[in-house]
XYZ file of C-alpha atoms in Angstrom:
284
model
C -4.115 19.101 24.119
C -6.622 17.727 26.787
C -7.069 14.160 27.808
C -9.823 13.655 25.695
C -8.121 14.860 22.048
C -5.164 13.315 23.535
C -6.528 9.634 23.559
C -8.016 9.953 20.183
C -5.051 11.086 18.457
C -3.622 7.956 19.700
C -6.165 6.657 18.648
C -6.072 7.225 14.898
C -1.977 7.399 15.007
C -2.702 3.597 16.083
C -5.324 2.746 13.604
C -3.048 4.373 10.344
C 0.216 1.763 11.942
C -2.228 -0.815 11.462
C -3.113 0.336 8.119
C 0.639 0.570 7.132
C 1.018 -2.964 7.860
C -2.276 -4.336 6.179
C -1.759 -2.507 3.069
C 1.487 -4.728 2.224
C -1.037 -7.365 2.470
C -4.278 -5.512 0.369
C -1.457 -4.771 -2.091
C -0.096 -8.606 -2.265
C -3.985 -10.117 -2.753
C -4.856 -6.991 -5.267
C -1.441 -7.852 -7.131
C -2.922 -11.875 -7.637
C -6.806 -11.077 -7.483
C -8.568 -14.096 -9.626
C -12.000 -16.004 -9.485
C -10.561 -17.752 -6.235
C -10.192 -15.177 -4.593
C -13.478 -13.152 -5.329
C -16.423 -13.886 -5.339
C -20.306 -12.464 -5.222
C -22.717 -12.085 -2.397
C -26.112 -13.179 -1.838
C -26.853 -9.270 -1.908
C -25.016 -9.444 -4.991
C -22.355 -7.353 -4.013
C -18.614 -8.157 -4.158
C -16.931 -9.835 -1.813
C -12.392 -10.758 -1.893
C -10.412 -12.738 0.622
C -8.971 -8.946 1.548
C -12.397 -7.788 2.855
C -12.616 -10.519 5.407
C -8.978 -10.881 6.403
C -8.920 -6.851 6.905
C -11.658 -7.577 8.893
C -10.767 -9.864 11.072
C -7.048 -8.338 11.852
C -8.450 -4.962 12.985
C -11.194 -6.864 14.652
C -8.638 -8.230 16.421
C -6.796 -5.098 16.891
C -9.104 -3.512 18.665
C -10.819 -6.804 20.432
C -11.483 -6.263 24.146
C -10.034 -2.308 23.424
C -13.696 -0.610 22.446
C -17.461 -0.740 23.515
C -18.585 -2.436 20.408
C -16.916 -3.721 16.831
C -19.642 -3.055 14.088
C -18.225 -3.870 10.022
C -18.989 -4.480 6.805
C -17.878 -8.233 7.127
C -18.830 -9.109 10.544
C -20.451 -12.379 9.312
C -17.437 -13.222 6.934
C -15.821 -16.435 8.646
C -12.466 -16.478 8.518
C -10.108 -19.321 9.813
C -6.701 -18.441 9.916
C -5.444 -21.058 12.412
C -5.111 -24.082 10.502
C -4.169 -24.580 6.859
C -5.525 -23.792 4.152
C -6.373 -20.581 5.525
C -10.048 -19.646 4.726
C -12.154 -16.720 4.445
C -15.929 -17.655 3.445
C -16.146 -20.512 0.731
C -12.274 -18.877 -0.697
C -8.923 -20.330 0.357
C -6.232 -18.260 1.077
C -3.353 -18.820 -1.269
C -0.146 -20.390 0.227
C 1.837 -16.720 -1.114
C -0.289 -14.811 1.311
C 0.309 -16.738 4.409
C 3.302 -15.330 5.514
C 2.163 -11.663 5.472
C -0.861 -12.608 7.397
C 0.894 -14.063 9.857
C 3.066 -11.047 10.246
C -0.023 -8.923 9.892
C -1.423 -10.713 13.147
C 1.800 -10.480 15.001
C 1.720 -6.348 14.562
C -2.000 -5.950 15.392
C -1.007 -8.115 18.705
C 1.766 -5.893 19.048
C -0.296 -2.701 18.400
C -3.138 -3.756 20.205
C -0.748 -3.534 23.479
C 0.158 0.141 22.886
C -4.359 0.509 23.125
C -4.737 -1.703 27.161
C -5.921 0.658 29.851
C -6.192 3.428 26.493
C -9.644 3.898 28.030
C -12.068 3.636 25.028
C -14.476 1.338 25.919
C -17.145 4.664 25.951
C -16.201 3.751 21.775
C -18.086 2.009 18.931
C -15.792 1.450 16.105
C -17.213 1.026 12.954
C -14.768 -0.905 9.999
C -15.375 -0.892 5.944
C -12.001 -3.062 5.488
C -12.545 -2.520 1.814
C -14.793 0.268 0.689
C -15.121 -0.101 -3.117
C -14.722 -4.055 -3.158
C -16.345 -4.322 -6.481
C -13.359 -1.488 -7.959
C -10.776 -3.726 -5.713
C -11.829 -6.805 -7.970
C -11.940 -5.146 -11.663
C -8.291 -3.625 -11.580
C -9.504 -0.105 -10.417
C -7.733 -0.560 -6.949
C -6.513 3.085 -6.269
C -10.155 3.940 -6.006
C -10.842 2.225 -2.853
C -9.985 2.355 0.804
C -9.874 1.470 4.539
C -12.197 3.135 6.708
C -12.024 3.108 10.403
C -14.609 5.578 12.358
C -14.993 5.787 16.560
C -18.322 7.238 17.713
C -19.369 7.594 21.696
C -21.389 6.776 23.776
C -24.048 9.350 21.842
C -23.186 7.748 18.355
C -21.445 10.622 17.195
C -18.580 10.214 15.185
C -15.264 11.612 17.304
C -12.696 10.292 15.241
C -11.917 8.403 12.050
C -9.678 7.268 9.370
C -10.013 6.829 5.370
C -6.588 5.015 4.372
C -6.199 4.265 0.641
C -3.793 1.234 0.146
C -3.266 0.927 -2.734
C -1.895 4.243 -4.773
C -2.477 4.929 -8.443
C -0.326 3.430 -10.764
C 1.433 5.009 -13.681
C 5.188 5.806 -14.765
C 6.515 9.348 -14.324
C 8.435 10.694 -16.541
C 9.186 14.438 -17.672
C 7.201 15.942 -20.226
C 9.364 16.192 -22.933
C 10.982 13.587 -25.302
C 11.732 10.086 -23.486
C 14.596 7.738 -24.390
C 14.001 4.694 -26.197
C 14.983 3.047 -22.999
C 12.335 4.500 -20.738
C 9.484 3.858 -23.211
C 10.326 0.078 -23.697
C 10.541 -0.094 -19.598
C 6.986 1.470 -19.521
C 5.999 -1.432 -21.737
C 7.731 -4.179 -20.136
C 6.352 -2.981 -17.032
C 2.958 -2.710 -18.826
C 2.553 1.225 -17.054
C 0.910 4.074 -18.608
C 2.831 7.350 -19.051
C 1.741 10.270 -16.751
C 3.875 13.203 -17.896
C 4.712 15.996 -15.710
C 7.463 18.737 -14.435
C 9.946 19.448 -12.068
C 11.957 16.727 -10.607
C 10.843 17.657 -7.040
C 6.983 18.042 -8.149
C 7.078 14.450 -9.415
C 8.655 12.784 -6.202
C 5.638 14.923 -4.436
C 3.465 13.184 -6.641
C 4.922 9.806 -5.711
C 4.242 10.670 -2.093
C 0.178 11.770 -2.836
C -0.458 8.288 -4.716
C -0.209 9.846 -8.289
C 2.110 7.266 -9.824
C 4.259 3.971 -8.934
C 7.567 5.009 -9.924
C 9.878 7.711 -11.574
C 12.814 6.878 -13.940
C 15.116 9.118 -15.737
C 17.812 8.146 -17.850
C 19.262 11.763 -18.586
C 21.221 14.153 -16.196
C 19.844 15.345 -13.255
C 21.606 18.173 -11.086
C 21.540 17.657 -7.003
C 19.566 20.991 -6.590
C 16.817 19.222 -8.396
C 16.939 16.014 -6.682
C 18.912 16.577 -2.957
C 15.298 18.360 -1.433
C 13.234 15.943 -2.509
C 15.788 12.305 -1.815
C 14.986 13.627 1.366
C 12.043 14.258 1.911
C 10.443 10.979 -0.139
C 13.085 8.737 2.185
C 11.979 10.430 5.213
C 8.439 8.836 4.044
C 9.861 5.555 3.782
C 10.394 5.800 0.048
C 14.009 5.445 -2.352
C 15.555 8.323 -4.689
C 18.980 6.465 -5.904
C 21.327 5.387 -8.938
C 19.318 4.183 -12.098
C 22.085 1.450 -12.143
C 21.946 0.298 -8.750
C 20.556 1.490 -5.150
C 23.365 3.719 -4.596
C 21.947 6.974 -2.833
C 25.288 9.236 -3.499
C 25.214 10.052 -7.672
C 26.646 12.067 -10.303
C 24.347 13.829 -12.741
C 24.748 11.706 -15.626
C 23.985 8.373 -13.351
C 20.265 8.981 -13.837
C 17.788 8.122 -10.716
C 15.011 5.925 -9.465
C 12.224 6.907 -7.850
C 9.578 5.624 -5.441
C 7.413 6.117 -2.735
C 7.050 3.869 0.539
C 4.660 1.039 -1.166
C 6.490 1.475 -4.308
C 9.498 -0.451 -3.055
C 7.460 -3.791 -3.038
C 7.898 -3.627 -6.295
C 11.693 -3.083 -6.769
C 12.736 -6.169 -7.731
C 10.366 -6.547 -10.506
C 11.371 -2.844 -11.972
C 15.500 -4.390 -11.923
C 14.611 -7.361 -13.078
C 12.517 -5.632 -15.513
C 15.248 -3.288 -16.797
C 17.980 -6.159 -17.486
C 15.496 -7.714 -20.017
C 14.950 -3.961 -21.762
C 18.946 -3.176 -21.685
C 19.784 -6.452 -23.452
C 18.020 -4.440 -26.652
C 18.381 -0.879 -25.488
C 20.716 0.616 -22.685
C 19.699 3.923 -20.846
C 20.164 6.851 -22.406
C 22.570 8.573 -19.720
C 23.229 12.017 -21.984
């Protein structure tokens, strides 16, 4: 690999870290998105608290770093030193404040692994949210980060399209489901997407094709041991329907979901006691 692919792998591996972190917080502001925290444009176009503060944390990311910062937002002003936090006319809600502030602390932290990185020959050009108007009507999964580099000549040498926030959707197999299941679908107000093969479901957890797999029936380890692994080497869980126990019989049932998914764990249990005080898991 020569100096020059070298730097720009870095690059990008850099930019997607910075992603990773900012999605926790595009996820937490999609998860609460009301009338105070959207709003419309004098261009009419739509405009959320998460395009400006995605903004501003990968401006400063890659402040002082590159030739030139061009985005979507440049003229969004966002205050994040004093309280309320602002972005435009919105306030930041109080429940977002500590993930910014984390945010900031891993762009700083990133930001150091980019001195003497040599790209200030770079423009980087930033969409923090590219579908903002999808973002703010509920159609999240349809939307994304976009970070491109061009040089000196203005020709684009490197880039990233990051989708934070996955589709949603409850996978189960495609057969009969236990009364169980389909009341936890409701409760969690998740659509059904049916499909095969315990191993081709936790692959579809890993593309962004659903939230979460549940089975309450047996499950043998040749179906499951491939695949624990693999969606926990991506940061996701594969345990005990019961509790987040990763050793399990086949009559235990499992729990499935990817990296981003886990945000949500505590809703899913908390979810699950309500549905077994009228119907326990199947478990046959």
């Amino acid at each position: 690999m020569d100096n020059v692919q070298g730097r720009l792998t870095k690059l990008v591996h850099i930019s997607k870290r910075a992603c990773d972190q900012l999605g926790i917080l595009v996820r937490s502001i999609y998860s609460s998105i009301d009338e105070q925290t959207a709003t419309v444009k004098q261009d009419k176009s739509a405009f959320t608290i998460a395009d400006g503060l995605v903004q501003e944390l990968l401006s400063e990311l890659f402040e002082g770093k590159v030739k030139t910062i061009v985005g979507e937002e440049d003229d969004a002003q966002v205050r994040l030193d004093r309280r309320p936090m602002t972005v435009g006319s919105l306030c930041v809600p109080e429940q977002h404040e500590r993930i910014i502030e984390r945010s900031r602390r891993g762009m700083q932290e990133l930001g150091r692994e980019l001195e003497d990185g040599g790209y200030q020959d770079l423009t980087v050009f930033i969409d923090p949210i590219d579908g903002t108007r999808e973002f703010s009507t509920k159609k999240g999964e349809q939307c994304s980060i976009c970070i491109g580099f061009s040089d000196g000549g203005g020709q684009a040498v490197a880039g990233l399209v990051y989708r934070p926030i996955p589709e949603g959707g409850f996978l189960t197999t495609n057969g009969k489901i236990s009364g169980f299941v389909e009341k936890l679908m409701g409760e969690l107000k998740e659509e059904r997407v049916s499909s095969g093969g315990a191993g081709n479901k936790m692959l579809m957890l890993l593309e962004g094709k659903g939230g979460m797999y549940i089975q309450d029936r047996g499950v043998s380890r040749w179906d499951t041991c491939a695949a624990q692994a693999v969606i926990e080497a991506y940061g996701g869980l594969l345990c005990r329907l019961d509790r987040e126990v990763k050793a399990y019989s086949n009559l235990n049932g499992l729990l499935a979901v990817s990296k981003e998914g886990r945000e949500r764990l505590g809703e899913v249990r908390e979810a699950m006691r309500r549905v077994e005080e009228e119907e326990g898991p199947s478990y046959d």
